[in-house]
Coordinates of N, CA and C in Angstrom, one line a residue:
X1 N -3.5 23.7 23.5 CA -2.5 22.9 23.9 C -1.9 24.1 25.0
X2 N -2.1 25.5 23.9 CA -0.6 26.3 25.4 C -2.2 26.5 27.0
X3 N -4.2 26.9 26.5 CA -4.4 26.6 27.4 C -4.6 26.1 28.7
X4 N -4.4 24.8 27.9 CA -4.3 23.4 28.9 C -3.0 23.1 29.7
X5 N -1.8 24.5 29.0 CA -0.5 23.7 29.5 C -1.1 25.0 30.9
X6 N -1.6 26.4 30.7 CA -1.8 27.7 31.5 C -2.5 26.5 32.9
X7 N -3.4 25.7 32.7 CA -4.4 25.2 33.6 C -4.0 24.0 34.3
X8 N -2.5 23.9 34.2 CA -1.4 22.8 34.3 C -0.4 23.3 35.5
X9 N -0.1 24.2 34.2 CA 1.1 25.4 35.5 C 0.0 25.9 37.1
X10 N -1.8 26.6 36.4 CA -2.4 27.6 37.5 C -2.7 25.9 39.3
X11 N -2.3 24.3 38.9 CA -2.9 23.9 39.9 C -1.3 23.3 40.1
X12 N -0.9 23.2 39.6 CA 0.6 23.2 40.0 C 1.3 23.7 40.9
X13 N 1.3 25.1 40.6 CA 1.0 25.8 41.5 C 0.5 26.6 43.5
X14 N -0.5 25.7 42.7 CA -1.9 26.0 43.9 C -1.4 24.5 44.9
X15 N -1.2 23.7 44.2 CA -1.3 22.3 45.4 C 0.0 22.3 46.3
X16 N 1.8 22.4 45.3 CA 2.8 23.4 46.1 C 2.7 22.5 47.1
X17 N 2.3 24.3 47.4 CA 2.3 24.0 49.1 C 1.7 23.5 50.1
X18 N 0.1 23.1 49.7 CA 0.0 21.8 50.6 C 0.7 21.1 50.8
X19 N 1.4 20.1 49.5 CA 1.8 18.9 49.1 C 3.3 18.3 50.6
X20 N 3.8 20.2 50.0 CA 5.4 20.3 51.1 C 5.4 20.4 52.6
X21 N 4.3 21.7 52.2 CA 3.9 21.6 54.1 C 3.1 20.1 54.6
X22 N 2.9 19.1 54.4 CA 2.4 17.8 53.7 C 3.6 17.0 53.8
X23 N 4.4 16.6 53.5 CA 6.0 15.9 53.0 C 6.5 16.8 54.5
X24 N 6.6 17.8 54.8 CA 7.2 18.5 56.4 C 6.7 17.8 57.1
X25 N 5.3 17.6 58.0 CA 5.2 17.4 58.5 C 4.6 18.7 59.3
X26 N 3.9 19.9 59.0 CA 4.2 20.7 59.0 C 2.7 21.8 58.4
X27 N 1.3 21.6 59.0 CA 0.5 22.7 58.2 C 1.0 24.4 58.7
X28 N 0.2 24.9 57.5 CA 0.8 26.3 57.4 C 0.9 27.1 58.4
X29 N 0.0 27.0 59.1 CA -0.9 27.8 60.7 C 0.4 28.2 61.7
X30 N 1.4 27.0 61.4 CA 2.7 27.6 62.9 C 4.2 28.4 61.5
X31 N 4.1 28.8 62.7 CA 5.7 29.3 62.4 C 6.6 28.9 61.6
X32 N 7.3 30.2 60.9 CA 8.1 29.6 60.1 C 9.4 29.1 60.0
X33 N 10.1 27.8 60.6 CA 12.0 29.5 61.6 C 12.5 28.6 59.9
X34 N 13.4 29.2 60.0 CA 14.5 28.5 58.2 C 14.9 27.3 58.1
X35 N 15.0 25.7 59.5 CA 15.5 24.8 59.1 C 13.7 24.0 58.2
X36 N 12.4 24.9 58.4 CA 11.3 24.3 58.2 C 11.1 24.3 57.3
X37 N 11.8 26.0 56.9 CA 11.2 26.8 55.6 C 12.5 25.8 54.8
X38 N 13.9 25.5 55.0 CA 14.6 24.6 54.0 C 13.2 22.8 54.3
X39 N 13.4 22.5 55.0 CA 12.3 21.5 54.6 C 11.0 21.5 53.6
X40 N 10.4 22.3 53.7 CA 9.3 23.2 52.3 C 10.5 23.0 51.2
X41 N 10.8 23.2 51.1 CA 12.2 23.9 49.9 C 12.3 23.0 49.6
X42 N 13.2 21.5 49.9 CA 13.6 20.6 49.6 C 12.3 19.9 49.6
X43 N 11.5 19.7 49.9 CA 10.1 19.2 49.7 C 8.5 19.3 48.1
X44 N 8.8 20.6 48.2 CA 8.6 21.4 47.0 C 9.5 20.7 45.8
X45 N 10.9 20.8 45.6 CA 11.7 21.2 44.7 C 11.5 19.1 44.1
X46 N 11.3 18.5 45.2 CA 10.9 16.8 44.3 C 9.6 16.3 44.6
X47 N 8.6 17.1 44.6 CA 7.1 17.0 44.8 C 6.4 17.6 43.2
X48 N 7.4 18.3 43.0 CA 7.0 19.2 42.2 C 7.0 18.7 40.5
X49 N 8.5 18.5 40.0 CA 8.2 18.0 39.3 C 7.5 16.6 38.9
X50 N 7.1 15.5 39.7 CA 6.1 14.5 39.5 C 5.5 14.8 39.6
X51 N 4.4 16.0 40.0 CA 3.4 16.5 39.5 C 3.3 16.7 38.1
X52 N 4.4 17.7 38.5 CA 3.7 18.6 36.3 C 3.9 17.2 35.2
X53 N 5.0 16.2 35.7 CA 5.0 15.0 34.9 C 3.2 14.6 35.1
X54 N 3.0 14.6 35.4 CA 1.6 13.0 36.2 C 0.8 14.3 34.9
X55 N 1.0 16.2 35.1 CA -0.4 16.1 34.9 C 0.2 16.8 33.3
X56 N 1.2 16.6 32.8 CA 1.5 16.6 31.5 C 0.9 15.1 30.6
X57 N 1.4 14.0 31.1 CA 0.2 12.8 30.9 C -0.6 12.6 30.8
X58 N -0.9 12.5 31.2 CA -2.9 13.4 31.3 C -3.2 14.2 30.3
X59 N -2.4 15.3 30.4 CA -2.7 15.9 28.9 C -2.9 15.1 27.3
X60 N -1.1 14.6 27.6 CA -1.3 13.4 27.2 C -1.8 12.5 26.3
X61 N -2.6 12.3 27.5 CA -3.5 10.7 26.8 C -4.7 11.7 26.6
X62 N -5.6 12.6 27.1 CA -6.5 13.2 27.2 C -6.4 13.5 25.5
X63 N -4.9 14.2 25.2 CA -5.6 14.3 23.8 C -5.0 13.3 22.8
X64 N -5.1 12.6 22.9 CA -4.0 11.1 22.5 C -5.6 10.5 22.4
X65 N -6.8 10.0 22.7 CA -7.7 9.5 23.5 C -9.5 10.3 22.1
X66 N -8.7 11.6 22.5 CA -9.7 12.6 21.6 C -9.1 11.5 20.4
X67 N -8.2 12.2 19.6 CA -8.1 12.5 18.4 C -8.6 11.3 17.5
X68 N -7.7 9.6 18.2 CA -8.1 8.5 18.4 C -9.8 8.8 18.7
X69 N -10.9 9.0 19.0 CA -12.1 8.5 19.3 C -12.7 9.4 17.7
X70 N -12.0 10.4 17.1 CA -12.4 11.2 15.9 C -12.0 10.7 15.0
X71 N -10.4 9.9 15.4 CA -10.3 9.7 13.2 C -11.5 7.3 13.3
X72 N -11.6 7.1 14.1 CA -12.2 6.3 14.3 C -14.1 6.2 14.3
X73 N -14.7 7.7 14.4 CA -16.1 8.1 14.0 C -16.0 8.7 13.0
X74 N -14.7 9.1 12.0 CA -14.5 9.1 10.4 C -14.1 7.6 10.3
X75 N -13.3 7.0 10.4 CA -13.7 5.3 9.7 C -15.6 5.0 10.0
X76 N -15.7 4.6 10.9 CA -17.0 4.0 10.7 C -17.8 5.3 9.7
X77 N -18.1 5.4 9.9 CA -18.4 6.7 8.5 C -18.5 6.8 7.5
X78 N -17.3 6.2 7.1 CA -16.6 5.9 5.8 C -16.6 5.0 5.0
X79 N -17.2 4.2 6.2 CA -18.3 2.7 5.9 C -19.1 2.2 5.7
X80 N -19.8 3.4 6.9 CA -21.1 3.0 6.8 C -21.8 4.0 4.9
X81 N -20.8 5.2 4.6 CA -21.2 5.2 3.0 C -21.1 4.6 1.8
X82 N -19.8 4.0 2.8 CA -18.9 2.5 0.9 C -20.7 2.0 1.3
X83 N -20.9 1.2 2.4 CA -22.4 0.4 2.1 C -23.5 0.6 1.2
X84 N -22.8 2.3 2.1 CA -25.1 2.7 1.3 C -24.5 2.9 -0.4
X85 N -23.0 3.0 -0.8 CA -22.9 3.7 -2.2 C -23.0 2.1 -3.1
X86 N -22.6 0.9 -2.2 CA -22.2 -0.1 -2.4 C -23.7 -0.9 -3.4
X87 N -25.2 -0.3 -2.0 CA -25.5 -0.9 -1.9 C -27.2 -0.5 -2.4
X88 N -26.9 1.1 -3.7 CA -27.0 1.9 -4.8 C -26.8 1.0 -5.6
X89 N -24.9 1.2 -6.0 CA -24.6 0.0 -7.1 C -25.6 -1.5 -7.4
X90 N -25.5 -2.1 -7.5 CA -26.5 -3.4 -6.4 C -27.5 -2.9 -7.1
X91 N -28.2 -2.0 -6.7 CA -29.4 -1.5 -7.4 C -29.5 -1.4 -8.7
X92 N -28.9 -0.6 -9.1 CA -28.7 0.4 -10.6 C -28.3 -0.7 -11.0
X93 N -27.6 -1.9 -10.4 CA -27.2 -3.2 -11.6 C -28.5 -3.7 -12.2
X94 N -29.2 -4.1 -11.6 CA -30.1 -4.9 -11.2 C -31.1 -4.6 -11.9
X95 N -31.7 -2.4 -12.1 CA -32.3 -2.1 -12.6 C -32.3 -2.2 -14.3
X96 N -31.0 -2.3 -14.3 CA -30.2 -1.8 -16.1 C -30.9 -3.4 -15.7
X97 N -30.6 -4.2 -15.8 CA -31.0 -6.1 -16.6 C -31.7 -5.8 -16.1
X98 N -33.1 -4.9 -15.3 CA -35.0 -5.5 -15.9 C -35.1 -4.5 -16.5
X99 N -35.1 -3.4 -17.2 CA -34.6 -2.5 -18.1 C -33.6 -2.4 -19.8
X100 N -33.1 -3.0 -19.3 CA -32.4 -4.5 -20.6 C -33.7 -5.2 -20.7
X101 N -34.2 -6.5 -20.1 CA -34.7 -7.9 -21.3 C -36.1 -7.1 -21.1
X102 N -36.6 -6.0 -20.1 CA -37.8 -5.1 -21.0 C -37.5 -4.7 -22.6
X103 N -37.0 -4.0 -21.7 CA -36.6 -3.7 -23.6 C -36.9 -4.8 -24.8
X104 N -36.0 -5.3 -25.1 CA -35.8 -6.3 -25.6 C -36.8 -7.8 -26.2
X105 N -38.0 -7.4 -24.9 CA -38.7 -7.5 -25.0 C -40.3 -7.5 -25.4
X106 N -40.2 -6.1 -25.3 CA -41.7 -4.9 -25.8 C -41.2 -5.2 -28.0
X107 N -39.2 -5.0 -28.1 CA -39.2 -3.5 -29.3 C -39.8 -5.3 -30.3
X108 N -39.5 -6.8 -29.6 CA -39.1 -7.7 -30.2 C -41.2 -8.1 -30.3
X109 N -41.6 -7.7 -29.5 CA -42.6 -9.0 -29.6 C -44.2 -8.3 -29.0
X110 N -43.7 -6.2 -29.2 CA -45.2 -5.5 -29.4 C -46.5 -5.7 -28.4
X111 N -47.0 -6.7 -29.6 CA -48.4 -7.4 -29.7 C -49.4 -6.2 -29.2
X112 N -51.0 -6.4 -29.3 CA -51.8 -5.2 -29.6 C -51.4 -4.4 -28.9
X113 N -51.5 -4.9 -27.7 CA -52.1 -3.0 -27.1 C -49.7 -3.7 -25.7
X114 N -49.4 -2.4 -25.3 CA -48.1 -2.0 -25.0 C -48.6 -2.0 -23.5
X115 N -48.2 -3.6 -22.8 CA -47.7 -2.6 -20.9 C -47.8 -1.8 -20.9
X116 N -48.8 -1.3 -20.2 CA -48.4 0.1 -19.4 C -46.4 0.4 -18.9
X117 N -45.9 1.7 -19.1 CA -44.8 1.9 -18.9 C -43.9 0.9 -19.5
X118 N -44.0 0.8 -21.1 CA -42.7 -0.6 -22.1 C -43.0 0.9 -23.0
X119 N -43.1 1.8 -23.4 CA -43.4 2.5 -24.2 C -42.0 2.8 -24.1
X120 N -41.2 2.7 -25.6 CA -39.9 3.6 -25.5 C -39.5 4.6 -25.0
X121 N -41.0 5.6 -24.9 CA -40.4 7.5 -24.9 C -40.3 6.9 -23.2
X122 N -40.5 5.8 -22.9 CA -41.0 6.0 -21.0 C -39.8 5.2 -20.6
X123 N -39.0 3.7 -21.2 CA -38.1 2.8 -21.1 C -37.0 3.9 -21.9
X124 N -36.6 5.3 -22.4 CA -35.7 5.5 -22.6 C -35.3 6.8 -21.5
X125 N -36.4 7.2 -20.9 CA -36.5 8.2 -19.7 C -35.8 7.3 -18.6
X126 N -36.5 6.1 -18.5 CA -36.0 5.1 -17.3 C -34.1 5.3 -17.4
X127 N -33.6 4.9 -18.3 CA -32.7 4.5 -18.4 C -31.5 5.7 -18.7
X128 N -32.6 7.0 -18.6 CA -31.4 7.9 -18.5 C -31.2 8.0 -17.2
X129 N -32.4 7.8 -16.5 CA -32.4 7.8 -14.6 C -31.1 7.0 -14.3
X130 N -31.3 5.5 -14.6 CA -30.6 4.6 -14.0 C -28.9 5.4 -14.3
X131 N -28.5 6.1 -15.5 CA -27.2 6.0 -15.9 C -27.4 7.6 -15.4
X132 N -28.3 8.5 -15.1 CA -27.8 9.5 -14.2 C -27.1 9.6 -13.0
X133 N -28.1 8.6 -12.2 CA -27.7 8.0 -10.8 C -26.0 7.4 -11.0
X134 N -26.0 6.9 -11.6 CA -24.3 6.0 -11.9 C -23.4 7.1 -12.2
X135 N -23.5 8.0 -13.0 CA -22.7 8.7 -13.1 C -22.4 10.3 -12.0
X136 N -23.7 10.2 -11.1 CA -23.8 10.5 -10.0 C -23.0 10.2 -8.6
X137 N -22.4 8.8 -8.6 CA -22.1 7.6 -7.6 C -20.4 7.6 -8.7
X138 N -19.9 8.3 -10.3 CA -18.4 8.2 -10.0 C -17.8 9.6 -9.5
X139 N -19.6 10.4 -9.8 CA -18.9 12.1 -9.3 C -18.0 11.9 -8.2
X140 N -19.1 11.5 -7.2 CA -18.9 11.3 -5.6 C -17.0 10.9 -5.0
X141 N -16.5 9.0 -6.5 CA -16.0 8.6 -5.7 C -14.6 9.4 -6.2
X142 N -14.8 10.2 -7.2 CA -13.4 10.5 -7.9 C -14.0 12.2 -7.3
X143 N -15.1 12.1 -5.8 CA -14.5 14.4 -5.6 C -14.3 13.5 -4.1
X144 N -13.4 12.1 -3.5 CA -14.3 11.7 -2.3 C -12.4 11.8 -2.2
X145 N -12.0 11.8 -0.9 CA -10.4 12.1 -1.0 C -9.5 10.6 -0.7
X146 N -9.8 9.4 -1.5 CA -9.5 8.5 -1.7 C -9.1 8.4 -2.7
X147 N -7.6 7.3 -2.9 CA -6.8 7.4 -4.2 C -7.1 6.2 -4.8
X148 N -7.6 6.6 -6.6 CA -7.9 5.4 -7.1 C -6.3 5.7 -8.3
X149 N -6.3 4.1 -8.2 CA -5.4 3.1 -9.2 C -6.0 3.9 -10.5
X150 N -4.7 3.4 -11.2 CA -5.3 3.8 -13.0 C -6.0 2.6 -13.4
X151 N -5.3 1.1 -12.6 CA -6.5 0.0 -13.5 C -8.4 0.2 -12.6
X152 N -8.0 0.5 -12.4 CA -9.7 1.3 -10.4 C -10.3 2.2 -12.0
X153 N -9.2 3.8 -12.2 CA -9.8 4.8 -12.8 C -10.6 3.6 -14.7
X154 N -9.4 2.5 -15.0 CA -9.9 1.7 -16.3 C -10.9 1.6 -16.4
X155 N -10.6 1.3 -15.2 CA -12.5 -0.5 -14.1 C -13.3 0.5 -15.0
X156 N -14.1 1.6 -14.5 CA -15.2 2.4 -13.4 C -14.9 2.6 -15.1
X157 N -14.5 3.6 -16.1 CA -14.3 4.0 -16.9 C -14.8 3.2 -18.2
X158 N -14.6 2.0 -18.6 CA -14.8 0.5 -19.5 C -16.1 -0.1 -18.7
X159 N -17.0 0.2 -17.3 CA -18.0 0.5 -16.7 C -19.1 0.6 -17.3
X160 N -18.9 2.2 -17.4 CA -19.6 3.5 -17.4 C -20.1 3.0 -18.8
X161 N -19.0 3.1 -19.5 CA -19.6 3.0 -21.2 C -20.1 1.0 -21.8
X162 N -19.9 0.1 -20.9 CA -21.3 -0.5 -20.9 C -22.3 -0.7 -20.1
X163 N -22.9 0.5 -19.7 CA -23.8 1.5 -19.2 C -24.2 2.1 -19.9
X164 N -23.4 1.9 -20.8 CA -24.3 3.8 -21.8 C -25.9 2.6 -23.7
X165 N -24.1 1.3 -23.0 CA -25.1 0.2 -24.1 C -26.7 0.4 -24.0
X166 N -26.9 0.3 -23.4 CA -28.9 0.2 -23.4 C -29.3 1.9 -23.4
X167 N -29.0 2.7 -23.0 CA -29.3 3.7 -23.6 C -29.5 4.1 -25.3
X168 N -28.4 3.8 -25.1 CA -28.2 4.1 -26.1 C -28.7 2.8 -27.7
X169 N -29.0 2.4 -27.7 CA -30.0 1.0 -27.9 C -31.5 1.3 -27.4
X170 N -31.2 1.5 -27.2 CA -33.3 2.5 -27.3 C -32.9 3.5 -28.0
X171 N -32.3 3.9 -28.1 CA -32.1 6.0 -27.7 C -32.3 5.2 -30.1
X172 N -31.5 4.6 -30.5 CA -31.5 4.4 -31.5 C -32.8 3.1 -32.5
X173 N -33.7 2.6 -31.4 CA -34.3 1.9 -31.4 C -34.1 0.3 -32.1
X174 N -33.5 0.4 -31.2 CA -32.5 -1.2 -31.8 C -32.7 -2.5 -30.8
X175 N -32.2 -3.4 -29.8 CA -32.7 -4.3 -29.2 C -30.9 -3.9 -28.4
X176 N -30.9 -4.9 -27.5 CA -29.0 -4.7 -26.8 C -29.3 -6.7 -27.5
X177 N -28.7 -7.0 -28.0 CA -28.4 -9.1 -28.2 C -26.8 -8.2 -27.6
X178 N -27.0 -9.1 -26.5 CA -26.7 -9.5 -25.5 C -26.7 -10.8 -25.2
X179 N -27.4 -12.2 -25.8 CA -28.6 -12.9 -26.8 C -27.6 -14.6 -25.7
X180 N -26.2 -14.1 -25.5 CA -26.1 -15.5 -24.7 C -24.8 -15.2 -23.6
X181 N -24.7 -16.1 -23.1 CA -23.7 -16.1 -21.8 C -22.5 -15.7 -21.6
X182 N -22.1 -15.9 -23.6 CA -20.2 -15.8 -23.6 C -20.8 -14.6 -24.9
X183 N -21.2 -14.2 -25.8 CA -21.5 -12.2 -25.4 C -20.2 -11.7 -24.9
X184 N -19.2 -11.3 -25.7 CA -18.1 -10.6 -25.5 C -18.3 -9.2 -24.9
X185 N -19.7 -8.7 -25.8 CA -19.7 -7.4 -24.7 C -20.3 -8.1 -23.0
X186 N -21.5 -8.7 -23.1 CA -21.6 -9.0 -22.0 C -21.3 -9.8 -21.5
X187 N -19.7 -10.9 -21.6 CA -19.5 -10.4 -20.6 C -18.1 -9.4 -20.0
X188 N -17.8 -8.7 -20.2 CA -17.0 -8.1 -20.3 C -17.4 -7.5 -18.8
X189 N -19.1 -7.2 -19.2 CA -20.0 -6.1 -17.8 C -20.1 -6.8 -16.8
X190 N -20.7 -8.3 -17.3 CA -21.0 -9.0 -16.0 C -19.1 -9.0 -15.1
X191 N -18.4 -9.2 -16.1 CA -16.5 -8.9 -15.2 C -16.6 -7.9 -15.2
X192 N -16.8 -6.3 -15.1 CA -16.8 -5.3 -14.1 C -17.4 -5.0 -13.3
X193 N -18.4 -5.4 -13.3 CA -19.4 -5.3 -11.9 C -18.5 -6.2 -10.3
X194 N -18.1 -7.4 -10.3 CA -18.0 -7.2 -9.8 C -16.7 -6.0 -9.1
X195 N -15.6 -6.5 -9.9 CA -14.5 -4.6 -9.5 C -14.8 -3.3 -9.3
X196 N -15.9 -2.5 -10.0 CA -16.7 -1.7 -9.5 C -17.1 -1.7 -8.5
X197 N -17.9 -3.1 -7.7 CA -18.4 -2.9 -6.0 C -17.3 -2.8 -5.5
X198 N -16.8 -3.7 -5.9 CA -15.4 -4.0 -5.5 C -14.4 -2.2 -5.1
X199 N -14.5 -2.1 -5.7 CA -14.1 -0.3 -6.2 C -15.0 0.8 -4.5
X200 N -15.6 -0.1 -4.7 CA -16.6 1.2 -4.1 C -16.6 0.8 -2.8
X201 N -16.6 -0.4 -2.6 CA -16.4 -1.0 -0.7 C -14.8 -0.8 -0.6
X202 N -13.7 -0.5 -1.0 CA -12.5 -0.5 -0.6 C -12.1 -1.8 -0.1
X203 N -12.9 -2.9 -1.1 CA -12.6 -3.8 -1.0 C -11.4 -4.1 -2.0
X204 N -10.0 -5.4 -1.9 CA -9.0 -5.7 -2.2 C -9.5 -7.3 -3.1
X205 N -10.8 -8.0 -1.8 CA -10.7 -9.4 -3.0 C -12.5 -9.2 -3.7
X206 N -11.9 -9.5 -5.4 CA -12.9 -9.6 -6.5 C -12.8 -11.9 -6.9
X207 N -13.6 -11.2 -7.4 CA -13.9 -13.1 -7.4 C -15.4 -12.5 -8.6
X208 N -14.9 -12.4 -9.6 CA -15.3 -12.1 -11.0 C -16.5 -13.1 -11.4
X209 N -15.2 -14.1 -11.0 CA -15.8 -15.5 -11.7 C -16.8 -15.8 -11.1
X210 N -16.7 -16.0 -10.2 CA -18.1 -16.4 -9.0 C -20.5 -16.1 -10.0
X211 N -19.9 -15.0 -10.6 CA -20.9 -13.2 -11.0 C -21.1 -14.9 -12.8
X212 N -19.7 -14.6 -13.2 CA -19.5 -15.2 -14.7 C -20.8 -16.8 -14.6
X213 N -19.9 -17.9 -14.1 CA -21.2 -18.6 -13.8 C -22.3 -19.7 -13.8
X214 N -22.1 -18.1 -11.7 CA -23.7 -18.1 -12.0 C -24.6 -18.0 -13.3
X215 N -24.5 -16.9 -14.0 CA -25.3 -16.0 -15.0 C -25.4 -16.9 -16.2
X216 N -24.8 -18.2 -16.2 CA -23.9 -19.0 -17.6 C -24.6 -19.5 -18.1
X217 N -25.6 -19.3 -19.4 CA -26.4 -20.4 -19.8 C -25.8 -22.1 -19.4
X218 N -25.1 -22.0 -19.7 CA -24.7 -23.9 -19.3 C -25.9 -24.7 -18.3
X219 N -26.4 -23.5 -16.8 CA -28.7 -23.4 -16.0 C -29.8 -23.9 -16.0
X220 N -28.8 -23.8 -17.8 CA -30.5 -23.4 -18.6 C -31.7 -24.9 -18.6
X221 N -32.6 -24.1 -18.3 CA -34.4 -25.4 -18.1 C -33.6 -25.9 -20.3
X222 N -33.6 -27.1 -20.2 CA -33.5 -27.9 -21.6 C -35.4 -27.6 -21.8
X223 N -36.2 -27.8 -21.3 CA -37.9 -27.0 -21.7 C -37.3 -25.3 -23.1
X224 N -36.3 -25.2 -22.1 CA -37.2 -23.4 -22.2 C -35.4 -23.2 -23.4
X225 N -34.9 -24.0 -23.1 CA -34.2 -24.1 -24.8 C -34.2 -24.3 -25.2
X226 N -35.6 -24.7 -25.8 CA -36.2 -25.3 -27.0 C -36.7 -24.5 -27.7
X227 N -37.8 -24.1 -26.1 CA -39.0 -22.9 -26.9 C -37.7 -22.0 -27.9
X228 N -36.9 -21.4 -26.9 CA -36.5 -20.1 -27.7 C -35.4 -20.9 -29.5
X229 N -34.5 -21.6 -29.1 CA -34.5 -22.4 -30.3 C -35.9 -22.9 -31.5
X230 N -37.0 -23.0 -31.3 CA -37.8 -22.5 -31.9 C -38.4 -21.9 -32.4
X231 N -38.2 -19.9 -32.0 CA -38.3 -19.5 -32.0 C -37.9 -18.1 -32.9
X232 N -36.2 -18.6 -32.2 CA -35.4 -18.7 -33.6 C -35.2 -19.1 -34.7
X233 N -35.9 -20.3 -35.2 CA -35.6 -20.6 -36.1 C -37.3 -20.3 -37.1
X234 N -38.0 -20.4 -36.5 CA -39.3 -19.5 -36.7 C -38.7 -18.1 -37.5

């Protein structure tokens, strides 16, 4: 800022004689009489504040414009990072469900030959990997400059515990028994997931009931339902 003021002062000093000569109707080569000198000084006294004011406002406009550009660029970058984190979270959510179904199928009916990549240790490795990615996402949230409310922190913590249940089930060699859409643990997991996604993208709007309705067993096909009941009866 000091350099900018010094530059403006230099420009004003260099420009004042020319402006004053022009206002007084003189050219520099003419002999300046006392009357003309007085006219010159009066003209300079009038024009100097105007020029300085113009230069000050010009400098302020440049500084404010630069600051706004920096803030806008930072906001755009934050939005891009939030959207990328949201996509990663959606992928981790899908990975969880894929591993959950695969683990329950493999432990319930392994068959004579297990499918490639479905051994207990391979699935445990994948579950640990997805859980580690979720942990890294939470570390990023905690290290960011954003502030989290107590209820948001509680939401993240509860979702983290529910997400760990799959790894723990594989570790203990038992199925994850979320066997219907009204299972309390399943409902809580489905309720928390949209809230976590909203926290990541800084959205205050959460419609968690939609996910519960979409994934409800109420839309299950009748023949699939009868087949499941027969397998349970057997």
